[in-house]
Structure formats: structure tokens, C-alpha cells
């Protein structure tokens, strides 16, 4: 589908919204629907005139108002989990309808998104987990993913620190690629986001549910974008009935949760090195005692506000929300302010045959960023040096190696990012005959990022002032035509979906930079006023690519016993050469409900279903639109003999690879869903075995015939095998105290199977790839982690530390380094990956009180403490600071990267806890809930760094904690929150 067709669809949707309301009513039926057990109102109950499609749903108070023809004598009232009723359609007085619950398991009534449609949870054949808003984590939620952190087995969400501008890293079922993007695909209200980072800009208060598609058989419906898993996000929608106004807000305070034990002034001055060589010239004073870690931090006061209004009637419903967040970071000069609006609406017309859904969101985010390298200066600055001079100005010192004033650098560096994200989507569905729905979806996304940077001259460095501006635009247009058919034939239920989908993506950027700003007060606002040029003062870039897809899915359900799902997707991507653009991604699932046959007479088993599936997905996220081509770019100037002038030239920029294509992942999954003891205990377990082939990475190639030493290509394979277990239990249930507990655990084993293959007929045999490095003064970026066939990704390759000799020199396998040939001791492979991840949640309710706490942990992981390798050494004295342990560990030699610094980093964290009270029966108010919450209250671990998950997230430095130079990081934060949720009638 071309862009002009998308525009037509959008225009038609807008037309339908404003000119198609139907007004064919003759009599009005009103009433209220409640639960027969406790009289509570039921929201969303279907009210339909019998024998027609005219109907509505109950509002937030259980009320309804329905206009029907005078000839209609009966209405049908139905709700999932309750016995349907037929009620006389009497319009002279309100109806009071009480529905009786059925003995149905919870997973029978939950509806989950499965991609391009929905299914009842009991009918799902793939590995799909659902988390609704009532189960979200509470407290200070900076990133929406914080809501589900630790809640889903097999889903690992890591936040690299407390920076409000840092997006979380998420991995589903381990590592899926070597160099390709491993982020899952986010689909919001049926529309895929252009990249995972955009999800950070969605207001957490607008999210209703997450549906996580984990296995390949479930994600293959998204083809070349589903290899890393798929997360389907549903935002909150309005309901017909009275207007409801809701406010959700909180205020929190946060502080750095842990500090390194660097020497204080008295401790420093007592060292032999400081006594023998007193430091002067930087404003040092024996009476000064600067704690540089605390000097760069502050107490951060965060506020979040979400105001929403929803309602509807006569076939129309809507929800509009306004969100504002102000999230200062604990590090000075870091901040995030976000203002967002969202509007969702639905119009039903033509006797409910026509259904139009529209969503619009706009988010403006203003970020104040800090240079993490400046944070690393806290380890080098001596405590005897003051932050400011007596006149109040910054003490601009430069003592020792990288020992600059971190407060000065963080305060005076100006780094702002302004982001503007707009998403618009419209879906039109028309019911041709009962069970057959045809429709179209159109969506557009526009993301504009403007960056502003200025760094002044710091006299001690004598650096020229520098400024730059840039603009990044990421725009996309997406659309599909779809057909859905669902029918019941005897005991067989058959469903089919056909989709023709087209997406086009545009990326462009522009930048300008300069040095030697004549008026520093202008910051980046007058780039032309400079005294010294830069190598690349101006530049721009633009690319685009297309993805054309066709997909088909068929589902079969026989008598609620046997289930089968089959699907195939065909993707055609313009990123590849014409003969490599097309890929096919099939999947097949089977499921059998044992409760209907083999265990139907076992009373304590409420439900039991076994399922299995296999599917194939692809991954092209790590490939640019022109990666397969031999590109030319500006080269050196040459002397033209005819004119005598030096003219510009063009030279190759990369090796071409016409055979470049998708990574392919084949996944197998066997699962068991269970519900026991009258649904008091439920959960699921999964065993998976996935294999990724045609790995994307830059392989070393011979020169000649190749111009460059590496070529991006598809060589090698890796495997992921694992087991997941998730359980929920209602331990206490009744009119008094209610206690619900849940937990999950995930075992994943990832191995690189091969790094060998062929490239354009040439054999490629890579024994290993160096990845992560040890950073620090004198270490020269020493490689310490590798990709090696037969081992986990990022396996460490390190000398084995066995102690120190009498002179305080480190020994490795019983010898000092100089005793080995070339001064290099032997190294050994050590796997740092965790044995398992787990999460435990407990929720208590007593009358109007609620209490919950969530524990999350990792067992068996190791982290290389590069930070202490650099800073826990007496050789740093007296010019730079060190830790207290350096004075007592007996080591007098310089830092050496070895397994001495590879520390056990298992941990158990109290991720969040909250206690709340709900006020009911207040005039004009549905309910008011107030709560107190805390995040990251404590961590139990033997790891000596700031936090065992600060820098283990992703990238080449995985499992390496190097708070140094360009690898420095933002410190972790502990926060306390007061919040309220108010619903007005």
C-alpha cells in the first residue's frame, strides 16, 4: 500500500468520525448491572437488543442507556465469567440486573493480544504472558518498563543507573545476536514503534496492559522484526456511560544509594606517600575534607501528574489524558521534563457494523544530559582540594591523571536534547456478515530530536570552547489491509487472518559545530562567531527503506480440547540486494486441554493444558539501508595536471556484500498451563530451544581482493536453551485479609555455536572475537572478554590470581608476570552469565488497606570490577585518591587485569514496596487511594561495586563495571514516594 492510500484511509476515518453517528432510536432502556454476590458494579457488560446488533456497554458505575426500536422486546445481558441473562426491554423504569458468576477459571476470561488480533488466554497456543495495570510495580516509575521489571519469566529488564534520561535495556530469553540490535519489537495499540527507545516517551499512567510474546511460534507473525520477542502494549480506553475524571500523581525524593569508600582527608594525609610527597598548587588544605562523590550529587525531587477524562455514549467512547513529569537526576545538571497528551476514541455506526478507532499522542521531552566521563573525576580528585575558591569561583585544578574538578565540569557544560514525538493511528473495520470483518489501518510516526551542546574553556586544560547543534528526524508511514474471519461449525471453531502490510521509514540528520566561541554567553546560539575551525564543521545525512509484508494465520479449536495455529509471513525489505530481499517466516502450534479428557475427574485440577510450537523469525535491526552496498565518500584531494589545482576525490567507504540478509532464528517451545485448587493456584512453565543462524557481524576478510579488512556478513550461529516457571497463588481469600503471592524463575543457557562459514565463496574461520576491554591508566584497553565457539557470549579470558609475594607483587598461577615469557601470564576462560533470574511478589489487602512488596534477584553472575582495578591501588597515591581497602590489601604493584577482580555478583533486591489506603463513599468521588512507596530500598550482594546491575546491561562492555573515562556511569538511586489515585464521578 502506497503513502497516498494511507492518506485516503486517514481522511476517510476522520470523515466517518464526524458525519456517521447514527440516530435511529425509538425507545430508551436504562439500568444498572451488578454482581449478585456483593452488589458491586460491573463495568463493560454487553447490553444488546435480542436478534440485532444494536447494543452498548455498562459504564464505570455499571449503568447503561440504550436506544432500541420499539419492536424490540428483549435485551441480552452478557459478561465474561457470568451467566448471560435475557431481560424484558421495559422502558418505563430503570432495570436492576444482577449477574451470577460462573465457575470459570481466571485464564478462561482474560483476553490477550497475540498480534493482529486477540484470543482468550485459555485458547492461546504460544508462550504469551499478560500483565495488567493492577499488577504493575509502584513508586517512582521513570521508564514505563519499570512497571513490569521482574514480573515476567524470561524477560530481563536492566536499568544502568539512576539517570532519568537513560532507557532501560530489555532482553527476552537471553542474547539473540552478536552485534545486531537485541531489543524486542514494541507494538502500541496495534502499531509497531520505529525503535525501542521511543517506548520510553509513553506516559506510564496511560498503559493498561502488556502482552509479552516470548516464543518464536508467537512472534513469527511479525516476521523479520520478531526475533527478539514482541511486547504488545494496550493503552487505556474510554467506556460508554457517565464521564469519569481520573488523576494519578506522585512526588518522590531520591538519593544516591551507595558510595565507594574513598579516603577522607585525615586518612589520606596519614599515608606514607602523602607524608613523603605533600601535594600543593591546587588549593590543597589539610583542613579541607571534600567528599567528591557527594559534591556532584543532590537530593532529587520528582513529580509526576496524569489527568484523564473518559466517557461516551450512543456508540461513541473516548479517553483523553494529559501527562507531565519533572524528574531531576541525583547528579547535578541532569534533568528530564516531559509533557504528553493522548487521545483515544472509538465510533460504532451502521448498527455496529462499522467500527472506527483512532489514537493520537504527542510527547515533548526536554533532557539535560551530563558527560559520564566527568562523573569519573570523583575518583581522582584529592579530598584536600576544595570545590570552590575563597572568592566563590570554581577551583579550576588539574592535579594528577584526569584529576579535574567534576563539579565545575558538570555545572558548566551545557547539553540539552529536545524531543518531539507524534503518533497517529486509525483503524476502520466493517462487519460484512457475522464473523467476517474487513478493515484497514493507517499510522504515522514523527520523531524530531534537537540537540544543543556547549563546553566552555577550562583554563587548566586550555581547551578551546566548543559548540554544536544537530537535528534528527525519524518519520514513518505504516498501513495495512486486513481480513478476519471467525466461525463455529458444530464443535469446531475456525479463525483466519489475512494481512497486506506496508511500511516506509525515513531518517535524516543535520549537524553543525565550531570551536573558539567569541562570546561564551551565547552558548550554541551563534555558531558562526568562532575563532578556530573544526575538521567537520557541518554535515547532513538521509536514508530510507521499505518493508512490504503479507501474512496469513489460521486457528482451529475443537470443542475446547484440541487447538492448532498455523501462520506464515512474507517480508520484503529494501535493505538487501534484489535476490535477497524476500524472507518467509512460518510457525505452527498445537495445544491439548487435558482437563477436558484425561484429568476431567480430578477435582483439585481446575484446568490443565499442554502446548508446543515451532516458528521462525528474522532480525535485520543491525543492518542499515545501504550496508550491503559498496559506498563512496569524500577522499583526499589530488593534483589535477591540466589545471594545476588540487581537486576533491571520492574513495570507497566499505566493502560491498550483495549476499547480506537477515539473521534467522528458529525457536521450539513446549509449555504447560495449569490452574489448581479451584483456581487458587495457577501458572505456566516453558522449555525453549532456540537457534540463531546467519549471525550479523563484521568478519575479517583477506586483502586483497577486499579493500577493507572487515565486511558485514552472515556467518556463525548461537543457541539459547532455557526453562521458565511462573506461578500465582491466592493464599488467603475472604472478607477479611487477602494475600496473593506470585513468583517467576528463568534459567537460560546461551552458547555461541560457530563463527565460521563462507562469504562470497571465500571460507571464513574466526576462532574468537575480542569484545570487552579493561580500561584504566596503563592498561591500554586490554581485551578481556571474547566471543568464542562453545562458550557463552562475553566469556572472560583472564589470568588466574593466586596471591602476592613478599614484595607485594601479584602472582598468577603461582608466578609473578615477569616470570612468564614476554611478561604475560596464561589466561583462562570464565563464564560470567547468571544461572537464573527470579522475582517474588506479595500483595496483602485488608478492608481498605493494601500492602505489597516485590523482590527481584539474580544468581550466579560475575562482574569484572574494573572500577576497583583502577582505583584500589596504593600506586595512585599521592597525586590521586584511592579506597581504604588499598591500604590493607598488601598489594604494592600496579593494576593488572586478572580474575582477582572478577567478583560474584548474585543479588536479592527489594525493588519496590508500597502501602496504601482507599477512601470510598465520598460524595462526588468514586474513590481516593493514597500510598507510600519505596524503590531500591536494599540490595543483598557480595559485590563490592555500587550496584551489581549498573553496567551489565548490554554492548561490548557487558559484565564489566568500569567507572572510568568514556565507560563511566550514572550512580544508582534509592527513592521514596507519596502518591494518590483519584477517580471522580
XYZ file of N, CA, C and O in Angstrom, residues 242-401:
640
model
N -21.308 7.535 32.066
C -21.016 8.835 32.646
C -19.552 9.199 32.455
O -18.676 8.343 32.393
N -19.328 10.484 32.404
C -17.956 10.960 32.284
C -17.183 10.660 33.570
O -17.672 10.878 34.671
N -15.973 10.130 33.398
C -15.118 9.802 34.529
C -13.839 10.624 34.415
O -13.203 10.666 33.357
N -13.482 11.285 35.498
C -12.245 12.052 35.558
C -11.314 11.373 36.557
O -11.716 11.088 37.690
N -10.087 11.114 36.131
C -9.119 10.428 36.985
C -7.837 11.245 37.089
O -7.392 11.830 36.105
N -7.277 11.246 38.278
C -5.975 11.874 38.493
C -5.065 10.871 39.189
O -5.437 10.251 40.195
N -3.880 10.687 38.629
C -2.860 9.847 39.240
C -1.565 10.651 39.309
O -1.074 11.135 38.281
N -1.050 10.808 40.502
C 0.155 11.603 40.654
C 0.983 11.157 41.834
O 0.499 10.467 42.736
N 2.250 11.532 41.790
C 3.111 11.236 42.930
C 4.245 12.243 42.998
O 4.571 12.924 42.022
N 4.821 12.345 44.177
C 6.033 13.127 44.400
C 7.019 12.226 45.131
O 6.630 11.456 46.011
N 8.283 12.323 44.748
C 9.267 11.430 45.354
C 10.566 12.168 45.599
O 10.846 13.206 44.984
N 11.345 11.622 46.503
C 12.700 12.116 46.760
C 13.661 10.959 46.528
O 13.376 9.815 46.877
N 14.798 11.258 45.908
C 15.776 10.218 45.617
C 17.179 10.672 45.935
O 17.517 11.856 45.820
N 17.998 9.728 46.366
C 19.405 9.985 46.651
C 20.243 8.821 46.135
O 19.743 7.706 45.953
N 21.526 9.089 45.915
C 22.422 8.005 45.535
C 22.394 6.952 46.632
O 22.487 7.260 47.815
N 22.291 5.675 46.229
C 22.057 4.616 47.211
C 23.329 4.063 47.831
O 23.279 3.438 48.900
N 24.496 4.246 47.189
C 25.731 3.684 47.733
C 26.919 4.492 47.210
O 26.868 5.023 46.099
N 27.987 4.555 48.016
C 29.191 5.287 47.635
C 30.416 4.392 47.844
O 30.415 3.491 48.683
N 31.468 4.655 47.072
C 32.738 3.986 47.311
C 33.411 4.575 48.549
O 33.253 5.766 48.856
N 34.195 3.732 49.246
C 34.852 4.190 50.474
C 36.213 4.792 50.148
O 37.269 4.259 50.483
N 36.187 5.947 49.479
C 37.414 6.674 49.171
C 37.971 7.318 50.436
O 37.241 7.596 51.404
N 39.267 7.593 50.424
C 39.926 8.147 51.604
C 39.438 9.561 51.908
O 39.277 10.386 51.003
N 39.216 9.819 53.192
C 38.954 11.176 53.645
C 40.288 11.897 53.813
O 41.374 11.292 53.718
N 40.245 13.183 54.099
C 41.479 13.950 54.268
C 42.370 13.387 55.379
O 43.582 13.194 55.166
N 41.850 13.126 56.597
C 42.741 12.556 57.629
C 43.359 11.227 57.209
O 44.543 10.969 57.483
N 42.574 10.368 56.541
C 43.107 9.081 56.102
C 44.159 9.262 55.019
O 45.195 8.574 55.004
N 43.908 10.178 54.110
C 44.871 10.440 53.034
C 46.179 11.000 53.584
O 47.280 10.565 53.202
N 46.074 11.980 54.462
C 47.269 12.628 54.998
C 48.112 11.671 55.838
O 49.324 11.897 56.019
N 47.501 10.594 56.344
C 48.237 9.636 57.169
C 49.002 8.607 56.342
O 49.795 7.841 56.908
N 48.825 8.573 55.046
C 49.516 7.598 54.206
C 50.980 7.986 54.047
O 51.327 9.178 53.998
N 51.868 6.989 53.969
C 53.295 7.312 53.781
C 53.559 8.119 52.518
O 54.453 8.979 52.508
N 52.797 7.852 51.465
C 53.015 8.569 50.205
C 52.705 10.054 50.355
O 53.435 10.913 49.817
N 51.612 10.390 51.046
C 51.257 11.798 51.238
C 52.223 12.499 52.175
O 52.528 13.693 52.011
N 52.739 11.762 53.162
C 53.705 12.365 54.098
C 55.013 12.663 53.379
O 55.623 13.724 53.573
N 55.428 11.710 52.514
C 56.708 11.878 51.832
C 56.645 12.900 50.714
O 57.663 13.520 50.377
N 55.493 13.097 50.125
C 55.383 13.983 48.960
C 54.109 14.813 49.062
O 53.126 14.554 48.374
N 54.080 15.820 49.912
C 52.864 16.643 50.071
C 52.496 17.320 48.753
O 53.355 17.824 48.032
N 51.196 17.341 48.478
C 50.698 17.931 47.228
C 50.345 19.394 47.450
O 49.674 19.747 48.436
N 50.769 20.242 46.501
C 50.488 21.678 46.589
C 50.152 22.209 45.204
O 50.319 21.521 44.197
N 49.664 23.449 45.187
C 49.428 24.136 43.920
C 48.009 24.037 43.401
O 47.675 24.645 42.373
N 47.123 23.282 44.092
C 45.744 23.139 43.631
C 44.748 23.626 44.685
O 43.591 23.222 44.666
N 45.238 24.457 45.615
C 44.376 24.937 46.679
C 44.232 23.952 47.819
O 43.302 24.069 48.627
N 45.137 22.969 47.923
C 45.033 21.956 48.964
C 45.086 22.575 50.352
O 45.775 23.569 50.593
N 44.364 21.957 51.245
C 44.358 22.412 52.641
C 44.096 21.202 53.520
O 43.189 20.399 53.248
N 44.898 21.070 54.574
C 44.711 19.941 55.490
C 43.395 20.039 56.249
O 42.924 19.055 56.820
N 42.816 21.220 56.262
C 41.536 21.397 56.954
C 40.340 21.161 56.036
O 39.200 21.134 56.497
N 40.626 20.993 54.766
C 39.534 20.751 53.805
C 39.290 19.246 53.678
O 40.229 18.456 53.622
N 38.027 18.856 53.630
C 37.676 17.430 53.516
C 36.513 17.288 52.536
O 35.358 17.208 52.939
N 36.840 17.302 51.252
C 35.802 17.260 50.211
C 35.426 15.812 49.895
O 36.297 15.002 49.559
N 34.153 15.505 50.017
C 33.634 14.214 49.547
C 33.134 14.447 48.123
O 32.016 14.929 47.905
N 33.976 14.146 47.147
C 33.647 14.475 45.765
C 32.456 13.681 45.248
O 31.732 14.166 44.372
N 32.239 12.494 45.764
C 31.074 11.717 45.321
C 29.778 12.429 45.694
O 28.832 12.476 44.904
N 29.751 12.995 46.893
C 28.551 13.702 47.323
C 28.500 15.125 46.770
O 27.406 15.699 46.637
N 29.669 15.672 46.412
C 29.689 17.037 45.884
C 28.990 17.133 44.533
O 28.460 18.199 44.182
N 28.985 16.054 43.752
C 28.365 16.100 42.424
C 26.911 15.627 42.450
O 26.255 15.614 41.409
N 26.419 15.247 43.619
C 25.048 14.740 43.691
C 24.187 15.634 44.573
O 24.672 16.531 45.271
N 22.909 15.365 44.552
C 21.928 16.148 45.291
C 20.733 15.258 45.601
O 20.620 14.140 45.099
N 19.841 15.762 46.417
C 18.543 15.106 46.618
C 17.633 15.512 45.468
O 17.424 16.697 45.221
N 17.135 14.528 44.751
C 16.304 14.789 43.571
C 14.829 14.694 43.948
O 14.389 13.681 44.488
N 14.095 15.760 43.655
C 12.649 15.805 43.922
C 11.910 15.614 42.591
O 12.016 16.446 41.689
N 11.191 14.527 42.490
C 10.491 14.166 41.254
C 8.992 14.303 41.444
O 8.456 13.993 42.513
N 8.312 14.779 40.405
C 6.855 14.801 40.424
C 6.323 14.241 39.117
O 6.927 14.393 38.055
N 5.182 13.563 39.212
C 4.519 13.001 38.040
C 3.022 13.233 38.185
O 2.443 12.998 39.255
N 2.391 13.713 37.117
C 0.963 14.016 37.138
C 0.308 13.484 35.865
O 0.811 13.720 34.755
N -0.792 12.775 36.040
C -1.547 12.262 34.904
C -3.027 12.526 35.150
O -3.602 12.032 36.130
N -3.625 13.344 34.273
C -5.038 13.695 34.379
C -5.762 13.152 33.153
O -5.338 13.396 32.020
N -6.838 12.392 33.384
C -7.553 11.758 32.272
C -9.050 11.966 32.419
O -9.586 12.033 33.538
N -9.721 12.087 31.270
C -11.180 12.182 31.229
C -11.669 11.195 30.180
O -11.100 11.086 29.098
N -12.706 10.447 30.527
C -13.208 9.428 29.613
C -14.719 9.311 29.747
O -15.315 9.724 30.741
N -15.309 8.740 28.735
C -16.756 8.556 28.748
C -17.251 8.197 27.363
O -16.500 7.714 26.514
N -18.519 8.469 27.114
C -19.087 8.176 25.811
C -20.545 7.787 25.910
O -21.142 7.739 26.990
N -21.104 7.479 24.758
C -22.493 7.071 24.677
C -22.956 7.043 23.236
O -22.328 7.656 22.355
N -24.026 6.289 22.957
C -24.557 6.238 21.604
C -23.589 5.663 20.593
O -23.518 6.115 19.457
N -22.776 4.674 21.019
C -21.832 4.049 20.103
C -20.474 4.730 20.054
O -19.589 4.273 19.329
N -20.290 5.806 20.825
C -19.031 6.541 20.798
C -18.415 6.527 22.193
O -19.117 6.716 23.197
N -17.115 6.260 22.284
C -16.411 6.383 23.556
C -15.057 7.028 23.312
O -14.516 6.984 22.201
N -14.497 7.610 24.359
C -13.255 8.345 24.217
C -12.499 8.337 25.533
O -13.061 8.082 26.612
N -11.234 8.623 25.454
C -10.410 8.883 26.635
C -9.306 9.843 26.232
O -8.601 9.628 25.251
N -9.161 10.926 26.990
C -8.112 11.909 26.754
C -7.299 12.057 28.025
O -7.852 12.064 29.131
N -5.990 12.162 27.873
C -5.141 12.284 29.054
C -4.061 13.324 28.825
O -3.617 13.567 27.698
N -3.662 13.936 29.924
C -2.581 14.916 29.940
C -1.576 14.460 30.984
O -1.943 14.170 32.128
N -0.305 14.390 30.587
C 0.725 13.873 31.483
C 1.880 14.861 31.576
O 2.341 15.400 30.560
N 2.356 15.101 32.796
C 3.524 15.941 32.988
C 4.424 15.304 34.040
O 3.964 14.906 35.127
N 5.701 15.192 33.707
C 6.688 14.641 34.624
C 7.894 15.563 34.692
O 8.371 16.050 33.665
N 8.374 15.790 35.891
C 9.601 16.543 36.114
C 10.493 15.655 36.970
O 10.198 15.388 38.138
N 11.590 15.191 36.357
C 12.437 14.186 37.004
C 13.893 14.657 37.042
O 14.701 14.302 36.173
N 14.267 15.469 38.030
C 15.682 15.828 38.163
C 16.502 14.593 38.544
O 16.033 13.717 39.279
N 17.722 14.525 38.033
C 18.608 13.441 38.413
C 19.354 13.771 39.682
O 19.455 14.925 40.097
N 19.903 12.742 40.323
C 20.677 12.991 41.552
C 22.023 13.616 41.230
O 22.630 14.259 42.092
N 22.517 13.470 40.004
C 23.751 14.137 39.596
C 23.395 15.545 39.134
O 22.440 15.743 38.372
N 24.139 16.529 39.596
C 23.816 17.922 39.283
C 23.763 18.143 37.771
O 24.501 17.552 37.002
N 22.841 19.001 37.373
C 22.667 19.436 35.987
C 22.076 18.352 35.084
O 22.118 18.480 33.859
N 21.539 17.287 35.655
C 20.816 16.291 34.859
C 19.336 16.386 35.185
O 18.953 16.569 36.342
N 18.503 16.258 34.141
C 17.078 16.505 34.356
C 16.291 15.985 33.158
O 16.820 15.877 32.045
N 15.040 15.667 33.398
C 14.119 15.278 32.329
C 12.751 15.865 32.636
O 12.189 15.644 33.707
N 12.224 16.617 31.688
C 10.864 17.155 31.789
C 10.080 16.653 30.580
O 10.547 16.738 29.444
N 8.893 16.150 30.849
C 8.100 15.552 29.770
C 6.640 15.981 29.887
O 6.040 15.917 30.959
N 6.106 16.444 28.763
C 4.701 16.837 28.673
C 4.076 16.057 27.522
O 4.563 16.108 26.389
N 3.017 15.330 27.826
C 2.409 14.499 26.789
C 0.900 14.532 26.840
O 0.287 14.720 27.901
N 0.287 14.367 25.670
C -1.164 14.227 25.575
C -1.463 12.980 24.764
O -0.690 12.576 23.892
N -2.591 12.363 25.077
C -3.034 11.179 24.336
C -4.553 11.219 24.223
O -5.247 11.541 25.196
N -5.056 10.898 23.037
C -6.495 10.857 22.820
C -6.832 9.572 22.068
O -6.311 9.321 20.982
N -7.671 8.743 22.675
C -8.178 7.517 22.050
C -9.684 7.620 21.926
O -10.373 8.073 22.863
N -10.212 7.219 20.788
C -11.658 7.276 20.575
C -12.104 6.127 19.698
O -11.332 5.584 18.891
N -13.366 5.760 19.872
C -13.957 4.698 19.061
C -15.394 5.075 18.716
O -16.153 5.529 19.579
N -15.747 4.906 17.465
C -17.099 5.186 16.970
C -17.659 3.919 16.336
O -17.026 3.315 15.461
N -18.827 3.510 16.803
C -19.542 2.391 16.190
C -20.760 2.951 15.465
O -21.509 3.749 16.024
N -20.950 2.527 14.220
C -22.026 3.071 13.403
C -22.625 1.969 12.552
O -22.146 0.829 12.532
N -23.702 2.322 11.850
C -24.377 1.378 10.939
C -24.725 0.087 11.659
O -24.335 -1.015 11.261
N -25.474 0.244 12.766
C -25.869 -0.906 13.573
C -24.663 -1.707 14.057
O -24.670 -2.950 14.086
N -23.618 -0.987 14.439
C -22.390 -1.571 14.975
C -21.588 -2.369 13.957
O -20.629 -3.055 14.322
N -21.951 -2.289 12.678
C -21.155 -2.982 11.671
C -19.865 -2.235 11.362
O -18.850 -2.847 11.032
N -19.920 -0.936 11.467
C -18.741 -0.120 11.208
C -18.111 0.279 12.538
O -18.775 0.818 13.419
N -16.834 -0.005 12.672
C -16.098 0.307 13.902
C -14.853 1.105 13.517
O -14.019 0.638 12.740
N -14.752 2.320 14.053
C -13.633 3.200 13.742
C -12.903 3.522 15.044
O -13.499 3.975 16.010
N -11.616 3.264 15.054
C -10.778 3.516 16.223
C -9.676 4.490 15.823
O -9.046 4.322 14.770
N -9.472 5.489 16.653
C -8.429 6.480 16.368
C -7.627 6.757 17.622
O -8.172 6.790 18.734
N -6.329 6.929 17.453
C -5.445 7.283 18.548
C -4.461 8.354 18.125
O -3.888 8.284 17.037
N -4.279 9.355 18.967
C -3.335 10.434 18.712
C -2.543 10.671 19.991
O -3.124 10.761 21.075
N -1.224 10.748 19.863
C -0.396 11.086 21.020
C 0.715 12.026 20.598
O 1.224 11.947 19.474
N 1.047 12.914 21.491
C 2.147 13.845 21.262
C 2.900 14.012 22.566
O 2.306 14.285 23.612
N 4.220 13.829 22.508
C 5.052 13.918 23.704
C 6.224 14.848 23.422
O 6.940 14.662 22.436
N 6.399 15.846 24.274
C 7.557 16.744 24.218
C 8.441 16.446 25.418
O 7.985 16.513 26.566
N 9.693 16.111 25.158
C 10.628 15.745 26.220
C 11.845 16.655 26.144
O 12.483 16.765 25.094
N 12.158 17.297 27.253
C 13.341 18.154 27.350
C 14.323 17.503 28.324
O 13.998 17.298 29.504
N 15.510 17.202 27.827
C 16.500 16.492 28.621
C 17.725 17.375 28.860
O 18.197 18.057 27.951
N 18.241 17.330 30.071
C 19.542 17.909 30.403
C 20.481 16.745 30.684
O 20.285 16.003 31.652
N 21.476 16.589 29.817
C 22.373 15.446 29.901
C 23.694 15.838 30.549
O 24.093 17.004 30.534
N 24.372 14.840 31.098
C 25.695 15.062 31.677
C 26.682 14.103 31.024
O 26.314 13.020 30.559
N 27.922 14.516 30.988
C 29.000 13.696 30.455
C 29.458 12.727 31.540
O 29.993 13.133 32.569
N 29.252 11.439 31.313
C 29.604 10.459 32.328
C 31.101 10.470 32.646
O 31.510 10.116 33.763
N 31.920 10.871 31.677
C 33.363 10.955 31.947
C 33.658 11.927 33.086
O 34.586 11.710 33.879
N 32.879 12.998 33.174
C 33.069 13.969 34.255
C 32.757 13.343 35.608
O 33.363 13.710 36.626
N 31.801 12.415 35.652
C 31.477 11.736 36.907
C 32.688 10.950 37.392
O 32.966 10.870 38.597
N 33.448 10.370 36.455
C 34.617 9.580 36.830
C 35.720 10.367 37.494
O 36.615 9.788 38.124
N 35.693 11.691 37.376
C 36.735 12.508 38.006
C 36.689 12.435 39.534
O 37.659 12.812 40.205
N 35.579 11.997 40.120
C 35.469 11.970 41.585
C 36.501 11.037 42.203
O 36.872 11.204 43.376
N 36.974 10.035 41.446
C 37.940 9.090 41.997
C 39.353 9.668 42.026
O 40.208 9.166 42.762
N 39.595 10.688 41.239
C 40.945 11.216 41.101
C 41.187 12.464 41.940
O 42.325 12.732 42.353
N 40.166 13.249 42.160
C 40.333 14.496 42.905
C 40.612 14.195 44.375
O 39.911 13.415 45.015
N 41.633 14.834 44.921
C 42.006 14.609 46.320
C 41.007 15.277 47.262
O 40.459 16.350 46.952
N 40.777 14.691 48.446
C 39.831 15.313 49.394
C 40.356 16.604 49.984
O 39.576 17.386 50.550
N 41.655 16.858 49.855
C 42.224 18.097 50.402
C 41.962 19.305 49.509
O 42.242 20.434 49.905
N 41.442 19.071 48.301
C 41.211 20.155 47.345
C 39.768 20.654 47.489
O 38.829 19.850 47.477
N 39.540 21.967 47.599
C 38.167 22.478 47.719
C 37.479 22.564 46.361
O 38.118 22.650 45.319
N 36.130 22.538 46.402
C 35.333 22.685 45.181
C 35.458 24.100 44.641
O 35.638 24.313 43.438
N 35.397 25.083 45.519
C 35.449 26.493 45.128
C 36.558 27.210 45.893
O 36.962 26.795 46.985
N 36.986 28.292 45.296
C 37.980 29.135 45.939
C 37.302 30.071 46.942
O 36.071 30.126 47.023
N 38.118 30.830 47.655
C 37.568 31.721 48.679
C 36.648 32.774 48.089
O 35.710 33.239 48.755
N 36.879 33.153 46.818
C 36.029 34.171 46.187
C 34.734 33.609 45.627
O 33.960 34.323 44.992
N 34.513 32.321 45.802
C 33.277 31.696 45.348
C 33.333 31.080 43.973
O 32.410 30.364 43.565
N 34.401 31.347 43.221
C 34.529 30.764 41.884
C 35.011 29.322 41.989
O 35.576 28.900 43.011
N 34.798 28.579 40.908
C 35.235 27.195 40.913
C 36.753 27.105 40.979
O 37.476 27.919 40.382
N 37.212 26.109 41.711
C 38.637 25.819 41.777
C 39.011 25.013 40.534
O 38.796 23.800 40.472
N 39.550 25.672 39.534
C 39.841 25.029 38.246
C 41.214 24.358 38.316
O 42.215 24.895 37.853
N 41.234 23.155 38.920
C 42.509 22.481 39.121
C 42.693 21.341 38.120
O 41.759 20.902 37.452
N 43.888 20.821 38.055
C 44.213 19.693 37.192
C 45.324 18.877 37.791
O 46.380 18.689 37.180
N 45.103 18.395 38.993
C 46.129 17.649 39.715
C 46.064 16.172 39.342
O 45.005 15.553 39.381
N 47.218 15.572 38.996
C 47.257 14.144 38.724
C 46.611 13.773 37.410
O 46.246 14.617 36.585
N 46.407 12.469 37.218
C 45.884 11.930 35.962
C 44.363 12.043 35.942
O 43.679 11.453 36.780
